[in-house]
Structure formats: C-alpha cells, structure tokens
Tab-separated table of N, CA, C and O in Angstrom:
chain	number	residue	atom	x	y	z
U	1	MET	N	63.873	35.392	-9.188
U	1	MET	CA	63.727	34.486	-10.692
U	1	MET	C	62.268	34.579	-11.001
U	1	MET	O	61.130	34.169	-9.941
U	2	ASP	N	62.188	34.536	-12.191
U	2	ASP	CA	60.586	34.453	-12.586
U	2	ASP	C	59.831	33.088	-13.474
U	2	ASP	O	59.496	33.194	-14.517
U	3	CYS	N	60.218	32.172	-12.602
U	3	CYS	CA	60.175	30.779	-13.485
U	3	CYS	C	58.669	30.188	-12.353
U	3	CYS	O	58.660	30.216	-11.031
U	4	LEU	N	57.920	30.148	-13.191
U	4	LEU	CA	56.117	29.691	-12.832
U	4	LEU	C	56.517	28.276	-12.045
U	4	LEU	O	55.942	28.654	-10.845
U	5	PHE	N	57.300	27.428	-12.493
U	5	PHE	CA	57.225	26.241	-11.353
U	5	PHE	C	58.155	26.944	-10.084
U	5	PHE	O	57.713	25.992	-9.198
U	6	CYS	N	58.881	27.124	-10.295
U	6	CYS	CA	59.791	27.939	-8.811
U	6	CYS	C	58.953	28.470	-7.902
U	6	CYS	O	58.656	28.341	-6.531
U	7	LYS	N	57.934	29.366	-8.423
U	7	LYS	CA	57.178	30.014	-7.608
U	7	LYS	C	56.009	28.931	-6.930
U	7	LYS	O	55.604	29.329	-6.072
U	8	ILE	N	55.683	28.005	-7.529
U	8	ILE	CA	54.583	26.854	-7.178
U	8	ILE	C	55.494	26.088	-6.146
U	8	ILE	O	55.047	26.119	-4.905
U	9	VAL	N	56.727	25.784	-6.333
U	9	VAL	CA	57.681	24.721	-5.371
U	9	VAL	C	57.430	25.896	-4.094
U	9	VAL	O	57.596	25.608	-2.841
U	10	ASN	N	57.657	27.485	-4.403
U	10	ASN	CA	57.865	28.277	-3.082
U	10	ASN	C	56.560	28.428	-2.663
U	10	ASN	O	56.487	29.846	-1.798
U	11	ARG	N	55.549	28.121	-3.004
U	11	ARG	CA	54.235	28.438	-2.659
U	11	ARG	C	53.664	29.907	-2.997
U	11	ARG	O	52.873	30.327	-2.531
U	12	GLY	N	54.201	30.593	-3.918
U	12	GLY	CA	53.830	31.559	-4.632
U	12	GLY	C	52.791	31.459	-5.171
U	12	GLY	O	51.816	32.456	-5.433
U	13	ILE	N	52.489	30.585	-5.712
U	13	ILE	CA	51.308	30.358	-6.639
U	13	ILE	C	50.650	28.965	-6.506
U	13	ILE	O	51.488	28.277	-6.011
U	14	PRO	N	49.405	29.103	-6.351
U	14	PRO	CA	48.678	27.686	-5.708
U	14	PRO	C	48.827	26.707	-6.940
U	14	PRO	O	48.594	26.567	-7.869
U	15	ALA	N	48.466	25.242	-6.209
U	15	ALA	CA	48.532	24.164	-7.009
U	15	ALA	C	48.070	22.903	-6.432
U	15	ALA	O	48.327	23.033	-5.254
U	16	ASP	N	47.365	21.863	-7.205
U	16	ASP	CA	46.642	20.906	-6.614
U	16	ASP	C	47.687	19.942	-6.438
U	16	ASP	O	48.175	19.075	-7.513
U	17	ILE	N	48.766	20.133	-5.552
U	17	ILE	CA	49.746	19.234	-4.928
U	17	ILE	C	49.424	18.196	-4.475
U	17	ILE	O	48.678	17.619	-3.798
U	18	VAL	N	49.883	16.910	-5.651
U	18	VAL	CA	49.398	15.426	-5.369
U	18	VAL	C	50.343	14.847	-4.613
U	18	VAL	O	50.202	13.598	-3.987
U	19	HIS	N	51.907	15.101	-4.633
U	19	HIS	CA	53.264	14.266	-3.867
U	19	HIS	C	54.176	15.495	-3.712
U	19	HIS	O	54.310	16.482	-4.723
U	20	GLU	N	54.572	15.208	-2.624
U	20	GLU	CA	56.161	16.368	-2.372
U	20	GLU	C	56.635	15.390	-1.591
U	20	GLU	O	56.575	14.820	-0.707
U	21	ASP	N	58.213	15.627	-1.543
U	21	ASP	CA	59.317	15.155	-0.849
U	21	ASP	C	60.285	16.461	-0.689
U	21	ASP	O	60.393	17.450	-1.671
U	22	GLU	N	61.631	15.727	-0.429
U	22	GLU	CA	62.530	16.906	-0.324
U	22	GLU	C	63.216	17.407	-1.454
U	22	GLU	O	63.888	18.308	-1.611
U	23	HIS	N	62.950	16.668	-2.564
U	23	HIS	CA	63.404	16.894	-4.045
U	23	HIS	C	62.440	16.993	-5.062
U	23	HIS	O	62.831	17.461	-5.941
U	24	VAL	N	61.445	16.374	-5.000
U	24	VAL	CA	60.371	16.436	-6.116
U	24	VAL	C	58.945	17.130	-5.782
U	24	VAL	O	58.656	16.698	-4.334
U	25	LEU	N	58.246	17.688	-6.124
U	25	LEU	CA	56.951	18.081	-6.382
U	25	LEU	C	55.979	17.620	-7.766
U	25	LEU	O	56.681	17.704	-8.581
U	26	ALA	N	55.244	17.330	-7.091
U	26	ALA	CA	53.596	16.846	-8.059
U	26	ALA	C	52.615	17.331	-8.173
U	26	ALA	O	51.736	17.564	-7.121
U	27	PHE	N	52.288	18.018	-9.329
U	27	PHE	CA	50.875	18.348	-9.120
U	27	PHE	C	50.058	18.430	-10.348
U	27	PHE	O	50.466	18.284	-11.444
U	28	SER	N	48.642	18.615	-10.511
U	28	SER	CA	47.905	18.578	-11.404
U	28	SER	C	48.261	19.429	-12.342
U	28	SER	O	48.320	20.525	-12.038
U	29	ASP	N	48.255	18.985	-14.009
U	29	ASP	CA	48.235	19.964	-14.764
U	29	ASP	C	46.837	20.927	-14.946
U	29	ASP	O	45.666	20.333	-14.880
U	30	ILE	N	46.852	22.129	-14.861
U	30	ILE	CA	45.629	23.085	-15.167
U	30	ILE	C	45.064	23.118	-16.536
U	30	ILE	O	44.316	23.424	-16.741
U	31	ASN	N	45.834	22.260	-17.653
U	31	ASN	CA	44.995	21.821	-19.195
U	31	ASN	C	45.357	20.480	-19.127
U	31	ASN	O	46.132	20.243	-19.969
U	32	PRO	N	44.516	19.785	-18.545
U	32	PRO	CA	44.923	17.981	-18.632
U	32	PRO	C	44.832	17.187	-20.224
U	32	PRO	O	43.532	18.131	-20.708
U	33	GLN	N	45.501	16.761	-20.878
U	33	GLN	CA	45.542	16.092	-21.626
U	33	GLN	C	44.697	14.594	-22.024
U	33	GLN	O	44.892	13.882	-22.482
U	34	ALA	N	44.465	13.970	-20.229
U	34	ALA	CA	44.039	12.629	-20.228
U	34	ALA	C	43.526	12.798	-18.655
U	34	ALA	O	43.722	13.908	-18.315
U	35	PRO	N	42.634	11.833	-18.656
U	35	PRO	CA	41.836	11.755	-17.243
U	35	PRO	C	42.595	12.154	-15.879
U	35	PRO	O	42.543	12.775	-15.145
U	36	THR	N	44.240	11.489	-16.136
U	36	THR	CA	45.009	12.062	-15.321
U	36	THR	C	46.134	12.794	-16.234
U	36	THR	O	46.511	11.943	-16.850
U	37	HIS	N	46.446	13.866	-15.279
U	37	HIS	CA	47.772	14.533	-16.015
U	37	HIS	C	48.268	15.370	-14.862
U	37	HIS	O	47.707	16.239	-14.354
U	38	ILE	N	49.724	14.892	-14.370
U	38	ILE	CA	50.174	15.339	-13.241
U	38	ILE	C	51.654	15.969	-13.694
U	38	ILE	O	52.309	15.171	-14.783
U	39	LEU	N	52.098	16.983	-13.745
U	39	LEU	CA	53.555	17.453	-13.692
U	39	LEU	C	54.290	17.097	-12.595
U	39	LEU	O	53.937	17.356	-11.528
U	40	ILE	N	55.550	16.683	-12.520
U	40	ILE	CA	56.539	16.269	-11.811
U	40	ILE	C	57.625	17.079	-12.000
U	40	ILE	O	58.293	16.651	-13.109
U	41	ILE	N	57.827	17.663	-11.032
U	41	ILE	CA	59.275	18.947	-11.115
U	41	ILE	C	60.342	18.539	-9.999
U	41	ILE	O	59.933	17.991	-8.798
U	42	PRO	N	61.354	18.505	-10.361
U	42	PRO	CA	62.470	18.919	-9.380
U	42	PRO	C	61.852	20.220	-8.667
U	42	PRO	O	61.712	20.902	-9.257
U	43	ARG	N	62.312	20.270	-7.242
U	43	ARG	CA	62.458	21.740	-6.379
U	43	ARG	C	63.511	22.417	-6.828
U	43	ARG	O	63.470	23.412	-6.853
U	44	GLN	N	64.428	21.463	-7.657
U	44	GLN	CA	65.773	22.524	-7.896
U	44	GLN	C	65.475	22.934	-9.513
U	44	GLN	O	65.128	22.216	-10.231
U	45	HIS	N	65.690	24.116	-9.542
U	45	HIS	CA	65.592	24.847	-11.019
U	45	HIS	C	66.772	24.350	-12.021
U	45	HIS	O	67.679	24.359	-11.727
U	46	ILE	N	66.082	23.657	-13.074
U	46	ILE	CA	67.159	23.244	-13.912
U	46	ILE	C	66.111	23.226	-15.243
U	46	ILE	O	65.193	22.854	-15.213
U	47	ALA	N	66.468	24.546	-15.918
U	47	ALA	CA	65.930	25.053	-17.113
U	47	ALA	C	65.403	23.979	-18.299
U	47	ALA	O	64.113	23.959	-18.646
U	48	THR	N	66.429	23.086	-19.075
U	48	THR	CA	66.088	22.066	-19.545
U	48	THR	C	66.535	20.809	-19.565
U	48	THR	O	67.715	20.909	-18.961
U	49	LEU	N	66.418	19.904	-20.677
U	49	LEU	CA	66.542	18.400	-20.225
U	49	LEU	C	68.630	18.870	-20.843
U	49	LEU	O	69.336	17.872	-20.154
U	50	ASN	N	68.833	19.606	-21.614
U	50	ASN	CA	70.249	20.486	-22.261
U	50	ASN	C	70.966	20.673	-20.859
U	50	ASN	O	72.083	20.669	-20.991
U	51	ASP	N	70.221	21.023	-19.495
U	51	ASP	CA	71.378	21.669	-18.778
U	51	ASP	C	71.242	20.648	-17.370
U	51	ASP	O	72.339	20.968	-16.384
U	52	ILE	N	71.033	19.431	-17.798
U	52	ILE	CA	71.040	18.275	-16.741
U	52	ILE	C	72.849	17.846	-16.664
U	52	ILE	O	73.371	17.540	-18.002
U	53	GLU	N	73.079	17.724	-15.373
U	53	GLU	CA	74.783	17.679	-15.203
U	53	GLU	C	74.808	15.893	-14.425
U	53	GLU	O	73.836	15.459	-14.258
U	54	MET	N	76.093	15.715	-14.583
U	54	MET	CA	76.300	14.099	-14.043
U	54	MET	C	75.707	14.267	-12.430
U	54	MET	O	75.261	13.282	-12.202
U	55	ALA	N	75.885	15.500	-11.601
U	55	ALA	CA	75.196	15.404	-10.388
U	55	ALA	C	74.070	15.437	-10.329
U	55	ALA	O	73.392	15.322	-8.925
U	56	ASP	N	73.208	15.409	-11.485
U	56	ASP	CA	71.715	15.656	-11.570
U	56	ASP	C	70.933	14.125	-11.521
U	56	ASP	O	69.787	14.045	-11.564
U	57	LEU	N	71.643	12.875	-11.869
U	57	LEU	CA	71.314	11.722	-12.383
U	57	LEU	C	70.449	11.045	-11.217
U	57	LEU	O	69.500	10.687	-11.501
U	58	ALA	N	70.837	11.185	-10.029
U	58	ALA	CA	69.736	10.707	-8.759
U	58	ALA	C	68.717	11.224	-8.632
U	58	ALA	O	67.756	10.609	-8.683
U	59	LEU	N	68.544	12.782	-9.117
U	59	LEU	CA	67.470	13.572	-9.137
U	59	LEU	C	66.652	13.027	-10.422
U	59	LEU	O	65.381	12.976	-10.182
U	60	MET	N	67.390	12.962	-11.523
U	60	MET	CA	66.115	12.394	-12.671
U	60	MET	C	65.664	11.221	-12.551
U	60	MET	O	64.551	11.024	-12.672
U	61	GLY	N	66.369	10.195	-11.633
U	61	GLY	CA	65.793	8.787	-11.434
U	61	GLY	C	64.467	9.187	-10.509
U	61	GLY	O	63.612	8.696	-10.241
U	62	ARG	N	64.790	10.174	-9.606
U	62	ARG	CA	63.573	10.573	-8.838
U	62	ARG	C	62.535	10.782	-9.356
U	62	ARG	O	61.223	10.676	-9.029
U	63	LEU	N	62.617	11.849	-10.013
U	63	LEU	CA	61.517	11.955	-11.185
U	63	LEU	C	60.852	10.823	-11.655
U	63	LEU	O	59.541	10.660	-11.335
U	64	GLN	N	61.637	9.882	-12.484
U	64	GLN	CA	61.131	8.501	-12.762
U	64	GLN	C	60.326	7.811	-11.903
U	64	GLN	O	59.192	7.000	-12.230
U	65	TYR	N	60.974	7.698	-11.032
U	65	TYR	CA	60.502	6.939	-9.671
U	65	TYR	C	59.169	7.375	-9.261
U	65	TYR	O	58.131	6.488	-9.111
U	66	THR	N	58.756	8.381	-9.039
U	66	THR	CA	57.544	9.267	-8.725
U	66	THR	C	56.785	9.086	-9.594
U	66	THR	O	55.499	8.676	-9.219
U	67	ALA	N	56.845	9.062	-11.103
U	67	ALA	CA	55.777	8.954	-11.931
U	67	ALA	C	55.551	7.419	-11.921
U	67	ALA	O	54.305	7.384	-11.775
U	68	ALA	N	56.289	6.635	-11.666
U	68	ALA	CA	56.021	5.191	-11.855
U	68	ALA	C	55.028	4.981	-10.168
U	68	ALA	O	53.939	4.284	-10.469
U	69	ARG	N	55.463	5.588	-9.246
U	69	ARG	CA	54.487	5.340	-8.169
U	69	ARG	C	53.519	5.833	-8.077
U	69	ARG	O	52.131	5.514	-7.751
U	70	LEU	N	53.260	7.146	-8.645
U	70	LEU	CA	51.778	7.926	-8.969
U	70	LEU	C	51.149	7.024	-9.459
U	70	LEU	O	49.620	7.212	-9.488
U	71	ALA	N	51.705	6.480	-10.871
U	71	ALA	CA	50.730	5.664	-11.579
U	71	ALA	C	50.161	4.410	-11.167
U	71	ALA	O	49.002	4.005	-11.241
U	72	ARG	N	50.940	4.014	-10.039
U	72	ARG	CA	50.469	2.642	-9.523
U	72	ARG	C	49.390	2.893	-8.445
U	72	ARG	O	48.505	2.458	-8.286
U	73	GLU	N	49.551	4.227	-7.494
U	73	GLU	CA	48.765	4.754	-6.531
U	73	GLU	C	47.209	5.065	-6.920
U	73	GLU	O	46.587	4.878	-6.716
U	74	ARG	N	47.736	5.621	-8.701
U	74	ARG	CA	45.901	5.780	-9.300
U	74	ARG	C	45.360	4.935	-9.883
U	74	ARG	O	44.320	4.835	-10.686
U	75	GLY	N	46.033	3.637	-9.832
U	75	GLY	CA	45.392	2.418	-10.358
U	75	GLY	C	45.428	2.191	-11.647
U	75	GLY	O	44.897	1.561	-12.412
U	76	PHE	N	46.388	2.902	-12.794
U	76	PHE	CA	46.315	2.842	-14.436
U	76	PHE	C	47.981	2.418	-14.409
U	76	PHE	O	48.106	2.025	-15.880
U	77	ALA	N	48.750	2.261	-13.465
U	77	ALA	CA	50.031	1.730	-13.975
U	77	ALA	C	49.949	0.137	-14.938
U	77	ALA	O	50.762	0.220	-15.882
U	78	GLU	N	49.185	-0.827	-14.489
U	78	GLU	CA	48.701	-2.255	-15.415
U	78	GLU	C	48.335	-1.664	-16.826
U	78	GLU	O	49.117	-2.703	-17.626
U	79	ASP	N	47.362	-0.949	-16.764
U	79	ASP	CA	46.917	-1.076	-18.215
U	79	ASP	C	47.753	0.067	-18.920
U	79	ASP	O	48.118	-0.169	-20.376
U	80	GLY	N	48.790	0.733	-18.527
U	80	GLY	CA	49.968	1.654	-19.054
U	80	GLY	C	49.275	3.120	-19.155
U	80	GLY	O	48.230	3.546	-18.670
U	81	TYR	N	50.457	4.010	-19.158
U	81	TYR	CA	50.238	5.283	-19.097
U	81	TYR	C	51.840	6.073	-20.060
U	81	TYR	O	52.386	5.007	-20.477
U	82	ARG	N	51.636	7.458	-20.091
U	82	ARG	CA	52.552	7.715	-20.860
U	82	ARG	C	53.392	8.980	-19.982
U	82	ARG	O	52.516	9.721	-19.421
U	83	VAL	N	54.706	8.910	-20.197
U	83	VAL	CA	55.481	9.983	-19.383
U	83	VAL	C	56.233	10.982	-20.569
U	83	VAL	O	57.032	10.001	-21.443
U	84	VAL	N	56.286	12.197	-20.681
U	84	VAL	CA	56.737	13.158	-21.639
U	84	VAL	C	57.529	14.016	-20.924
U	84	VAL	O	57.414	14.603	-19.748
U	85	MET	N	58.692	14.285	-21.342
U	85	MET	CA	59.422	15.283	-21.406
U	85	MET	C	59.743	16.336	-22.250
U	85	MET	O	60.422	15.458	-23.368
U	86	ASN	N	59.476	17.381	-22.607
U	86	ASN	CA	59.827	18.291	-23.660
U	86	ASN	C	61.100	19.200	-23.512
U	86	ASN	O	61.249	19.324	-22.311
U	87	CYS	N	61.980	19.281	-24.675
U	87	CYS	CA	62.932	20.219	-24.410
U	87	CYS	C	63.019	21.385	-25.455
U	87	CYS	O	62.849	20.995	-26.776
U	88	ASN	N	63.078	22.546	-24.845
U	88	ASN	CA	63.053	23.780	-25.791
U	88	ASN	C	61.930	23.844	-26.859
U	88	ASN	O	60.968	23.021	-26.749
U	89	ASP	N	61.990	24.806	-27.547
U	89	ASP	CA	60.720	25.409	-28.539
U	89	ASP	C	60.600	24.461	-29.118
U	89	ASP	O	59.078	23.823	-29.508
U	90	HIS	N	61.165	23.456	-30.311
U	90	HIS	CA	60.927	22.823	-31.286
U	90	HIS	C	60.398	21.636	-30.397
U	90	HIS	O	59.473	20.597	-30.844
U	91	GLY	N	60.494	21.680	-29.141
U	91	GLY	CA	60.220	20.186	-28.478
U	91	GLY	C	58.882	19.886	-27.594
U	91	GLY	O	58.352	19.163	-27.379
U	92	GLY	N	58.492	21.536	-27.710
U	92	GLY	CA	57.016	21.815	-27.146
U	92	GLY	C	57.277	22.225	-25.690
U	92	GLY	O	56.095	22.560	-25.001
U	93	GLN	N	58.287	22.479	-25.252
U	93	GLN	CA	58.752	22.988	-23.901
U	93	GLN	C	57.845	24.476	-23.765
U	93	GLN	O	58.658	25.309	-24.474
U	94	THR	N	57.104	24.381	-22.807
U	94	THR	CA	56.621	26.120	-22.706
U	94	THR	C	57.088	26.596	-21.297
U	94	THR	O	57.050	27.971	-21.228
U	95	VAL	N	57.364	26.135	-20.174
U	95	VAL	CA	57.923	26.436	-19.109
U	95	VAL	C	59.284	25.706	-19.130
U	95	VAL	O	59.491	24.593	-18.986
U	96	TYR	N	60.191	26.693	-18.808
U	96	TYR	CA	61.668	26.432	-18.873
U	96	TYR	C	61.929	26.316	-17.286
U	96	TYR	O	62.901	26.520	-16.745
U	97	HIS	N	61.384	24.947	-16.729
U	97	HIS	CA	62.099	24.214	-15.606
U	97	HIS	C	61.766	22.980	-15.797
U	97	HIS	O	60.412	22.662	-16.108
U	98	ILE	N	62.611	22.009	-15.980
U	98	ILE	CA	62.368	20.713	-16.185
U	98	ILE	C	60.857	19.830	-15.570
U	98	ILE	O	60.776	20.329	-14.675
U	99	HIS	N	60.158	19.458	-16.237
U	99	HIS	CA	59.225	18.631	-15.938
U	99	HIS	C	58.635	17.674	-16.445
U	99	HIS	O	59.064	17.196	-17.863
U	100	MET	N	58.401	16.779	-15.906
U	100	MET	CA	57.721	15.369	-16.603
U	100	MET	C	56.219	15.306	-16.625
U	100	MET	O	55.546	15.372	-15.504
U	101	HIS	N	55.915	14.994	-17.897
U	101	HIS	CA	53.867	14.682	-17.743
U	101	HIS	C	53.951	13.158	-17.345
U	101	HIS	O	54.362	12.645	-18.289
U	102	LEU	N	53.037	13.155	-16.628
U	102	LEU	CA	52.705	11.633	-16.273
U	102	LEU	C	50.969	11.720	-16.555
U	102	LEU	O	50.237	12.482	-15.757
U	103	MET	N	50.486	11.199	-17.839
U	103	MET	CA	49.361	10.923	-18.206
U	103	MET	C	48.871	9.593	-17.919
U	103	MET	O	49.598	8.513	-18.579
U	104	GLY	N	47.679	9.186	-17.548
U	104	GLY	CA	46.990	8.089	-17.729
U	104	GLY	C	45.398	7.860	-17.677
U	104	GLY	O	44.877	9.327	-17.563
U	105	GLY	N	44.894	7.053	-17.771
U	105	GLY	CA	43.233	6.619	-17.848
U	105	GLY	C	42.871	6.838	-18.800
U	105	GLY	O	41.655	6.570	-19.177
U	106	ARG	N	43.436	6.701	-20.311
U	106	ARG	CA	43.065	6.720	-21.387
U	106	ARG	C	44.374	6.103	-22.196
U	106	ARG	O	45.215	5.728	-21.703
U	107	ARG	N	43.888	5.119	-23.496
U	107	ARG	CA	44.219	4.908	-24.477
U	107	ARG	C	45.229	5.912	-25.318
U	107	ARG	O	44.505	6.885	-25.613
U	108	PHE	N	46.428	6.004	-25.355
U	108	PHE	CA	47.349	6.547	-26.089
U	108	PHE	C	47.621	6.189	-27.308
U	108	PHE	O	47.782	5.132	-27.321
U	109	THR	N	47.870	7.060	-28.479
U	109	THR	CA	48.332	6.310	-30.071
U	109	THR	C	49.658	7.001	-29.924
U	109	THR	O	50.152	7.745	-29.391
U	110	TRP	N	50.112	6.296	-31.386
U	110	TRP	CA	51.457	6.857	-31.276
U	110	TRP	C	51.516	6.747	-32.982
U	110	TRP	O	50.771	5.732	-33.732
U	111	PRO	N	51.887	7.892	-33.843
U	111	PRO	CA	53.021	8.736	-33.334
U	111	PRO	C	52.194	9.851	-32.343
U	111	PRO	O	50.977	10.179	-32.383
U	112	ALA	N	52.788	10.536	-31.616
U	112	ALA	CA	52.299	11.197	-30.542
U	112	ALA	C	51.757	12.766	-31.354
U	112	ALA	O	51.046	13.234	-30.733
U	113	GLY	N	52.459	13.178	-32.303
U	113	GLY	CA	52.230	14.270	-32.707
U	113	GLY	C	53.058	15.643	-32.754
U	113	GLY	O	53.510	16.016	-32.103
C-alpha cells in the first residue's frame, strides 16, 4: 500500500510521535497551522470518512478521546481547541487515511474558510 500514514504507522517514515496505543497513533503535523497541531490517526487504514462502517464506531470514539486527552495534557483544553476531519477533495483531504487535526494554543475564528 502506498499510503503515507500507513508508512508512518509501520515506521517506514519517521514522525514526531506524541501518543500511541494499540489502535491510535498521534504525531506532530509537519506543516502546523497552530502552536500545537497534532494528527491523530487509526492504525487501521480507512481511506475517508465515507468508508467508516458500524464496526469502526469504537475506533472513532478512541480518536476523539485521544484528541481530548492530548489537549488536556498540553494545557489548552480549558481555553479551547479545534478538531477537524476533512473528507475527499472538496473537503480538503490530501492524505487518504482518515485523520483528525488537533489544533490548539491560539484563538480560532469562524467560519474556518
């Protein structure tokens, strides 16, 4: 498989890993959009949000739990943070392995753009 994030999971490409467990891997974004910008991915390859199945619901909850935990650990949970998941080309997805962007450490505006 030629998936960038699968290569990171399998340690074929280095990354600044900030969290890992048996289901989830989190690492610093190489093009950060905030003082803290972490990508949270499932170890299991799922290309887009459209490909999530009922069997993946617990895994999706683990991604969300990991985002909240990392925000608390990094000290910006109380001030607030942004969590984003993009889907397909018009949604801004560039790596086709679902991932959550956790961004914190600054004020965000709306609409996102």
